[in-house]
Amino acid sequence: MANGQWYPPEWPDRIRALAAGALTPVAPRRAATVLLLRDGADGPLVHMLRRRTSMAFAGGAYAYPGGGVDPRDHDRAVGWAGPPRSWWAGRLGVGEADAQAIVCAAVRETYEESGVLLAGPDGGSVVGDTTGDDWEADRAALVARELSFAEFLDRRGLVPRTDLLGAWARWITPEFEARRYDTWFFVAALPEGQRTRNASTEADRTVWITPGEAAASYDRGELVMMPPTVATLRALAPYGTAAGALAAAPGRDMAPVLAEARVTGDGIVLAWPGHDEFTKHIANGGAPV
């Protein structure tokens, strides 16, 4: 039985065009995504959403809340709680302004797409229920980019709780893909008093599921996922609690993973270094195996 690996049918032609010099890679847009965790009876559960099939990128695939970095989060003064920007810069492999923007994107996108806000009045507290009409109005303004995240924090008297985040992995969309992202994956635990909801216009379903169950459903071809999603699920599976996963985050390798494609005489070999399970052999005129 085929697994649920997301595979766009146009990839072989784009890979060949790139190899022939007829395709120029687009610059990847920086992005952040968050594996939101809560403890369940059989270990931690992860919050996942299914992207609408109408989405141009990865339609129908299961993923985590996330999205692109807002340029306004680079230079604007933002209140801060947790490790300093210099620490995050070293952890993420970027400058301090870029680190601020990436971390802000992780917190903002989690709020925009799940209604969960990893922020509080100070470094020792987190906001409670965020489902009221006034909160929803601010969330909608953030989604529409009518309100910057810094403005939102100032209005609410909040600071992002960066200590609640753990940097987990970094993946870059292949060079032959039309829409490319340089994405930092974070883990975070669901704050007490908050609850998730499907707040994203890009998703038609959300689930809380154990990483092992989600990966097994992918293996059976029941859930469609991109390689980074499956890889992060498998990496989470050994941990018995959300706190355990967060404690392990500082030791995770943050070297970016970028797919490699090689055109051979009889087809194409597509591989993700360090993740052999995703290797595809695409015969000329055939389907990937």
CSV table of C-alpha atoms in Angstrom, one decimal:
chain,number,residue,atom,x,y,z
A,1,MET,CA,0.0,0.0,0.0
A,2,ALA,CA,1.3,3.4,-0.9
A,3,ASN,CA,1.9,5.8,2.0
A,4,GLY,CA,0.5,9.3,2.2
A,5,GLN,CA,3.6,11.2,1.0
A,6,TRP,CA,2.5,14.5,-0.7
A,7,TYR,CA,3.8,14.4,-4.2
A,8,PRO,CA,2.7,17.0,-6.8
A,9,PRO,CA,2.4,15.6,-10.3
A,10,GLU,CA,4.3,18.5,-11.8
A,11,TRP,CA,7.5,17.8,-9.9
A,12,PRO,CA,9.2,15.6,-12.5
A,13,ASP,CA,8.9,18.2,-15.2
A,14,ARG,CA,10.1,21.0,-12.9
A,15,ILE,CA,13.1,18.8,-11.7
A,16,ARG,CA,14.1,18.2,-15.3
A,17,ALA,CA,13.7,21.9,-16.2
A,18,LEU,CA,15.9,22.9,-13.2
A,19,ALA,CA,18.6,20.4,-14.2
A,20,ALA,CA,18.5,21.7,-17.8
A,21,GLY,CA,18.9,25.3,-16.6
A,22,ALA,CA,15.5,26.3,-17.8
A,23,LEU,CA,14.1,26.9,-14.3
A,24,THR,CA,15.4,29.5,-11.9
A,25,PRO,CA,14.7,28.6,-8.2
A,26,VAL,CA,12.6,31.2,-6.4
A,27,ALA,CA,13.9,32.5,-3.1
A,28,PRO,CA,12.3,30.7,-0.2
A,29,ARG,CA,10.1,32.8,2.1
A,30,ARG,CA,10.9,32.5,5.8
A,31,ALA,CA,8.1,30.9,7.8
A,32,ALA,CA,7.4,29.3,11.2
A,33,THR,CA,5.2,26.4,12.3
A,34,VAL,CA,4.3,25.1,15.7
A,35,LEU,CA,3.7,21.6,16.9
A,36,LEU,CA,1.2,22.4,19.7
A,37,LEU,CA,1.2,19.6,22.3
A,38,ARG,CA,-1.0,18.5,25.2
A,39,ASP,CA,-0.8,15.4,27.3
A,40,GLY,CA,-3.3,12.6,26.8
A,41,ALA,CA,-3.9,9.2,28.2
A,42,ASP,CA,-1.4,7.5,25.9
A,43,GLY,CA,1.2,10.3,25.8
A,44,PRO,CA,1.3,13.7,24.2
A,45,LEU,CA,-1.1,14.7,21.5
A,46,VAL,CA,-0.3,17.1,18.7
A,47,HIS,CA,-2.7,19.5,17.1
A,48,MET,CA,-2.9,19.1,13.3
A,49,LEU,CA,-5.0,20.7,10.6
A,50,ARG,CA,-5.9,19.5,7.2
A,51,ARG,CA,-5.3,22.1,4.4
A,52,ARG,CA,-8.2,22.7,2.1
A,53,THR,CA,-7.9,20.8,-1.2
A,54,SER,CA,-8.3,24.1,-2.9
A,55,MET,CA,-5.0,25.4,-1.5
A,56,ALA,CA,-2.4,25.9,-4.2
A,57,PHE,CA,0.3,24.5,-1.9
A,58,ALA,CA,-0.1,21.1,-0.2
A,59,GLY,CA,-3.9,21.0,-0.6
A,60,GLY,CA,-5.4,18.2,1.4
A,61,ALA,CA,-2.3,17.6,3.4
A,62,TYR,CA,-2.2,17.5,7.2
A,63,ALA,CA,0.1,20.1,8.8
A,64,TYR,CA,0.6,22.3,11.8
A,65,PRO,CA,-0.5,25.9,12.4
A,66,GLY,CA,2.1,28.1,10.7
A,67,GLY,CA,2.8,30.7,8.0
A,68,GLY,CA,5.1,33.3,6.7
A,69,VAL,CA,7.2,35.8,8.6
A,70,ASP,CA,5.8,39.4,8.6
A,71,PRO,CA,8.5,41.9,7.6
A,72,ARG,CA,7.0,44.3,10.2
A,73,ASP,CA,8.2,42.0,13.0
A,74,HIS,CA,11.9,42.5,12.1
A,75,ASP,CA,12.7,46.0,13.4
A,76,ARG,CA,9.7,47.1,15.5
A,77,ALA,CA,10.3,47.1,19.2
A,78,VAL,CA,8.5,44.0,20.7
A,79,GLY,CA,8.2,43.2,24.4
A,80,TRP,CA,10.0,40.0,25.2
A,81,ALA,CA,9.9,37.2,27.8
A,82,GLY,CA,12.2,34.2,27.8
A,83,PRO,CA,15.6,33.6,26.3
A,84,PRO,CA,17.0,36.9,24.8
A,85,ARG,CA,17.0,37.6,21.1
A,86,SER,CA,20.7,36.9,21.0
A,87,TRP,CA,20.1,33.3,22.3
A,88,TRP,CA,17.4,32.8,19.7
A,89,ALA,CA,19.6,34.1,17.0
A,90,GLY,CA,22.2,31.5,17.8
A,91,ARG,CA,19.6,28.7,18.1
A,92,LEU,CA,17.9,29.6,14.8
A,93,GLY,CA,21.1,30.4,12.9
A,94,VAL,CA,20.1,34.0,11.9
A,95,GLY,CA,20.6,37.6,13.1
A,96,GLU,CA,18.8,39.0,16.1
A,97,ALA,CA,16.2,40.9,14.0
A,98,ASP,CA,15.5,37.9,12.0
A,99,ALA,CA,15.2,35.7,15.1
A,100,GLN,CA,12.7,38.2,16.5
A,101,ALA,CA,10.6,38.0,13.4
A,102,ILE,CA,10.7,34.2,13.2
A,103,VAL,CA,9.7,33.7,16.8
A,104,CYS,CA,6.9,36.3,16.5
A,105,ALA,CA,5.7,34.5,13.4
A,106,ALA,CA,5.5,31.2,15.4
A,107,VAL,CA,3.4,32.9,18.2
A,108,ARG,CA,1.3,34.9,15.8
A,109,GLU,CA,0.5,32.1,13.4
A,110,THR,CA,-0.5,29.8,16.3
A,111,TYR,CA,-2.9,32.4,17.4
A,112,GLU,CA,-4.3,33.1,13.9
A,113,GLU,CA,-4.8,29.4,13.0
A,114,SER,CA,-5.7,27.7,16.3
A,115,GLY,CA,-6.8,30.5,18.6
A,116,VAL,CA,-4.0,29.7,21.1
A,117,LEU,CA,-1.9,32.6,22.2
A,118,LEU,CA,1.6,32.0,23.7
A,119,ALA,CA,1.8,35.4,25.4
A,120,GLY,CA,1.1,37.0,28.7
A,121,PRO,CA,1.3,40.2,30.7
A,122,ASP,CA,4.7,39.2,31.9
A,123,GLY,CA,7.2,36.4,31.8
A,124,GLY,CA,5.4,34.5,34.6
A,125,SER,CA,1.9,34.3,33.2
A,126,VAL,CA,-0.1,33.4,30.1
A,127,VAL,CA,-3.5,34.8,28.9
A,128,GLY,CA,-6.5,32.6,29.6
A,129,ASP,CA,-9.5,32.2,27.4
A,130,THR,CA,-9.1,34.0,24.0
A,131,THR,CA,-12.5,33.2,22.5
A,132,GLY,CA,-14.4,36.4,23.2
A,133,ASP,CA,-15.6,38.8,20.4
A,134,ASP,CA,-12.9,41.4,21.2
A,135,TRP,CA,-10.2,38.8,20.9
A,136,GLU,CA,-11.7,37.5,17.6
A,137,ALA,CA,-11.7,41.0,16.2
A,138,ASP,CA,-8.0,41.4,16.9
A,139,ARG,CA,-7.3,37.9,15.5
A,140,ALA,CA,-9.1,38.7,12.3
A,141,ALA,CA,-7.2,42.0,11.9
A,142,LEU,CA,-3.9,40.0,12.3
A,143,VAL,CA,-4.9,37.6,9.6
A,144,ALA,CA,-5.8,40.4,7.3
A,145,ARG,CA,-2.5,42.1,8.1
A,146,GLU,CA,-4.4,45.2,9.1
A,147,LEU,CA,-2.7,44.9,12.5
A,148,SER,CA,0.9,44.1,13.1
A,149,PHE,CA,1.8,41.6,15.8
A,150,ALA,CA,3.8,44.3,17.7
A,151,GLU,CA,0.7,46.6,17.6
A,152,PHE,CA,-1.5,43.7,18.9
A,153,LEU,CA,0.9,43.0,21.8
A,154,ASP,CA,1.1,46.7,22.7
A,155,ARG,CA,-2.7,47.1,22.6
A,156,ARG,CA,-3.2,44.1,24.9
A,157,GLY,CA,-0.2,44.8,27.2
A,158,LEU,CA,1.3,41.5,26.4
A,159,VAL,CA,4.7,40.0,25.7
A,160,PRO,CA,5.4,36.8,23.7
A,161,ARG,CA,6.4,33.9,26.0
A,162,THR,CA,9.3,32.7,24.0
A,163,ASP,CA,10.3,30.4,26.9
A,164,LEU,CA,7.2,28.3,26.0
A,165,LEU,CA,8.7,27.5,22.6
A,166,GLY,CA,11.3,25.0,21.7
A,167,ALA,CA,13.1,25.1,18.3
A,168,TRP,CA,12.7,21.6,16.8
A,169,ALA,CA,13.8,21.5,13.2
A,170,ARG,CA,14.3,23.5,10.0
A,171,TRP,CA,13.2,22.4,6.5
A,172,ILE,CA,13.5,24.3,3.2
A,173,THR,CA,11.2,23.6,0.3
A,174,PRO,CA,13.0,22.0,-2.7
A,175,GLU,CA,14.5,24.3,-5.3
A,176,PHE,CA,12.2,23.0,-8.0
A,177,GLU,CA,9.0,23.9,-6.2
A,178,ALA,CA,7.1,27.0,-7.3
A,179,ARG,CA,6.3,28.0,-3.8
A,180,ARG,CA,9.2,27.8,-1.5
A,181,TYR,CA,9.6,28.3,2.3
A,182,ASP,CA,12.4,28.2,4.7
A,183,THR,CA,10.5,27.0,7.7
A,184,TRP,CA,11.5,26.7,11.4
A,185,PHE,CA,9.5,24.1,13.3
A,186,PHE,CA,8.8,24.7,17.0
A,187,VAL,CA,7.2,22.7,19.8
A,188,ALA,CA,5.0,24.3,22.5
A,189,ALA,CA,2.6,23.0,25.1
A,190,LEU,CA,-1.1,24.1,25.2
A,191,PRO,CA,-1.3,26.8,27.9
A,192,GLU,CA,-3.7,26.0,30.8
A,193,GLY,CA,-7.1,27.7,30.3
A,194,GLN,CA,-6.8,27.9,26.5
A,195,ARG,CA,-8.3,25.6,23.9
A,196,THR,CA,-7.8,25.1,20.2
A,197,ARG,CA,-10.4,25.7,17.5
A,198,ASN,CA,-10.3,25.7,13.7
A,199,ALA,CA,-9.7,29.4,13.2
A,200,SER,CA,-7.9,29.0,9.9
A,201,THR,CA,-9.6,29.8,6.6
A,202,GLU,CA,-7.0,27.5,5.0
A,203,ALA,CA,-8.1,24.3,6.9
A,204,ASP,CA,-11.3,22.3,6.8
A,205,ARG,CA,-10.5,20.0,9.7
A,206,THR,CA,-8.4,19.9,12.9
A,207,VAL,CA,-7.5,17.0,15.1
A,208,TRP,CA,-5.6,16.2,18.3
A,209,ILE,CA,-3.7,13.0,17.7
A,210,THR,CA,-0.7,11.1,19.1
A,211,PRO,CA,2.4,11.5,16.9
A,212,GLY,CA,2.6,7.7,16.6
A,213,GLU,CA,-1.0,7.3,15.4
A,214,ALA,CA,-0.6,10.2,12.9
A,215,ALA,CA,2.5,8.6,11.5
A,216,ALA,CA,0.9,5.2,11.3
A,217,SER,CA,-2.1,6.7,9.4
A,218,TYR,CA,0.4,8.2,7.0
A,219,ASP,CA,2.1,4.9,6.6
A,220,ARG,CA,-1.2,3.3,5.7
A,221,GLY,CA,-1.9,6.0,3.1
A,222,GLU,CA,-4.8,7.4,5.1
A,223,LEU,CA,-3.4,10.8,5.9
A,224,VAL,CA,-1.5,12.9,3.3
A,225,MET,CA,1.6,14.8,4.6
A,226,MET,CA,4.7,16.5,3.5
A,227,PRO,CA,8.1,14.9,4.5
A,228,PRO,CA,8.8,17.5,7.2
A,229,THR,CA,5.5,16.8,8.9
A,230,VAL,CA,6.1,13.0,9.0
A,231,ALA,CA,9.7,13.5,10.1
A,232,THR,CA,8.7,15.7,13.1
A,233,LEU,CA,6.0,13.3,14.1
A,234,ARG,CA,8.4,10.4,14.2
A,235,ALA,CA,10.9,12.5,16.2
A,236,LEU,CA,8.2,13.3,18.8
A,237,ALA,CA,6.9,9.7,19.2
A,238,PRO,CA,9.5,8.6,21.8
A,239,TYR,CA,8.5,11.3,24.3
A,240,GLY,CA,5.9,10.4,27.0
A,241,THR,CA,4.9,13.9,27.9
A,242,ALA,CA,4.7,17.4,26.3
A,243,ALA,CA,7.2,18.6,28.9
A,244,GLY,CA,9.6,15.9,27.9
A,245,ALA,CA,9.5,17.0,24.3
A,246,LEU,CA,10.0,20.6,25.2
A,247,ALA,CA,13.0,19.7,27.4
A,248,ALA,CA,14.6,17.8,24.5
A,249,ALA,CA,14.2,20.7,22.0
A,250,PRO,CA,17.5,22.6,22.9
A,251,GLY,CA,19.4,19.5,21.9
A,252,ARG,CA,17.8,19.1,18.5
A,253,ASP,CA,19.9,19.6,15.3
A,254,MET,CA,18.7,22.8,13.5
A,255,ALA,CA,20.7,22.2,10.3
A,256,PRO,CA,18.3,22.9,7.4
A,257,VAL,CA,17.0,19.9,5.4
A,258,LEU,CA,16.8,20.5,1.7
A,259,ALA,CA,15.7,17.9,-0.9
A,260,GLU,CA,18.1,16.9,-3.6
A,261,ALA,CA,17.0,15.8,-7.1
A,262,ARG,CA,19.2,13.9,-9.6
A,263,VAL,CA,18.3,13.2,-13.2
A,264,THR,CA,19.6,9.9,-14.4
A,265,GLY,CA,19.4,8.0,-17.7
A,266,ASP,CA,16.3,6.2,-16.7
A,267,GLY,CA,14.5,8.7,-14.5
A,268,ILE,CA,14.9,10.9,-11.4
A,269,VAL,CA,16.1,10.2,-7.9
A,270,LEU,CA,14.5,12.6,-5.3
A,271,ALA,CA,15.9,12.4,-1.8
A,272,TRP,CA,15.9,14.3,1.5
A,273,PRO,CA,19.4,14.0,3.1
A,274,GLY,CA,19.2,12.2,6.5
A,275,HIS,CA,15.6,11.0,5.8
A,276,ASP,CA,15.9,8.0,3.5
A,277,GLU,CA,12.2,7.0,3.9
A,278,PHE,CA,11.2,9.8,1.6
A,279,THR,CA,13.5,8.9,-1.3
A,280,LYS,CA,11.6,8.6,-4.6
A,281,HIS,CA,12.7,6.9,-7.8
A,282,ILE,CA,10.7,8.3,-10.7
A,283,ALA,CA,11.2,6.3,-13.9
A,284,ASN,CA,10.8,8.1,-17.2
A,285,GLY,CA,7.1,8.2,-17.9
A,286,GLY,CA,6.4,6.3,-14.7
A,287,ALA,CA,5.0,6.9,-11.2
A,288,PRO,CA,7.2,7.5,-8.2
A,289,VAL,CA,8.2,4.6,-6.0
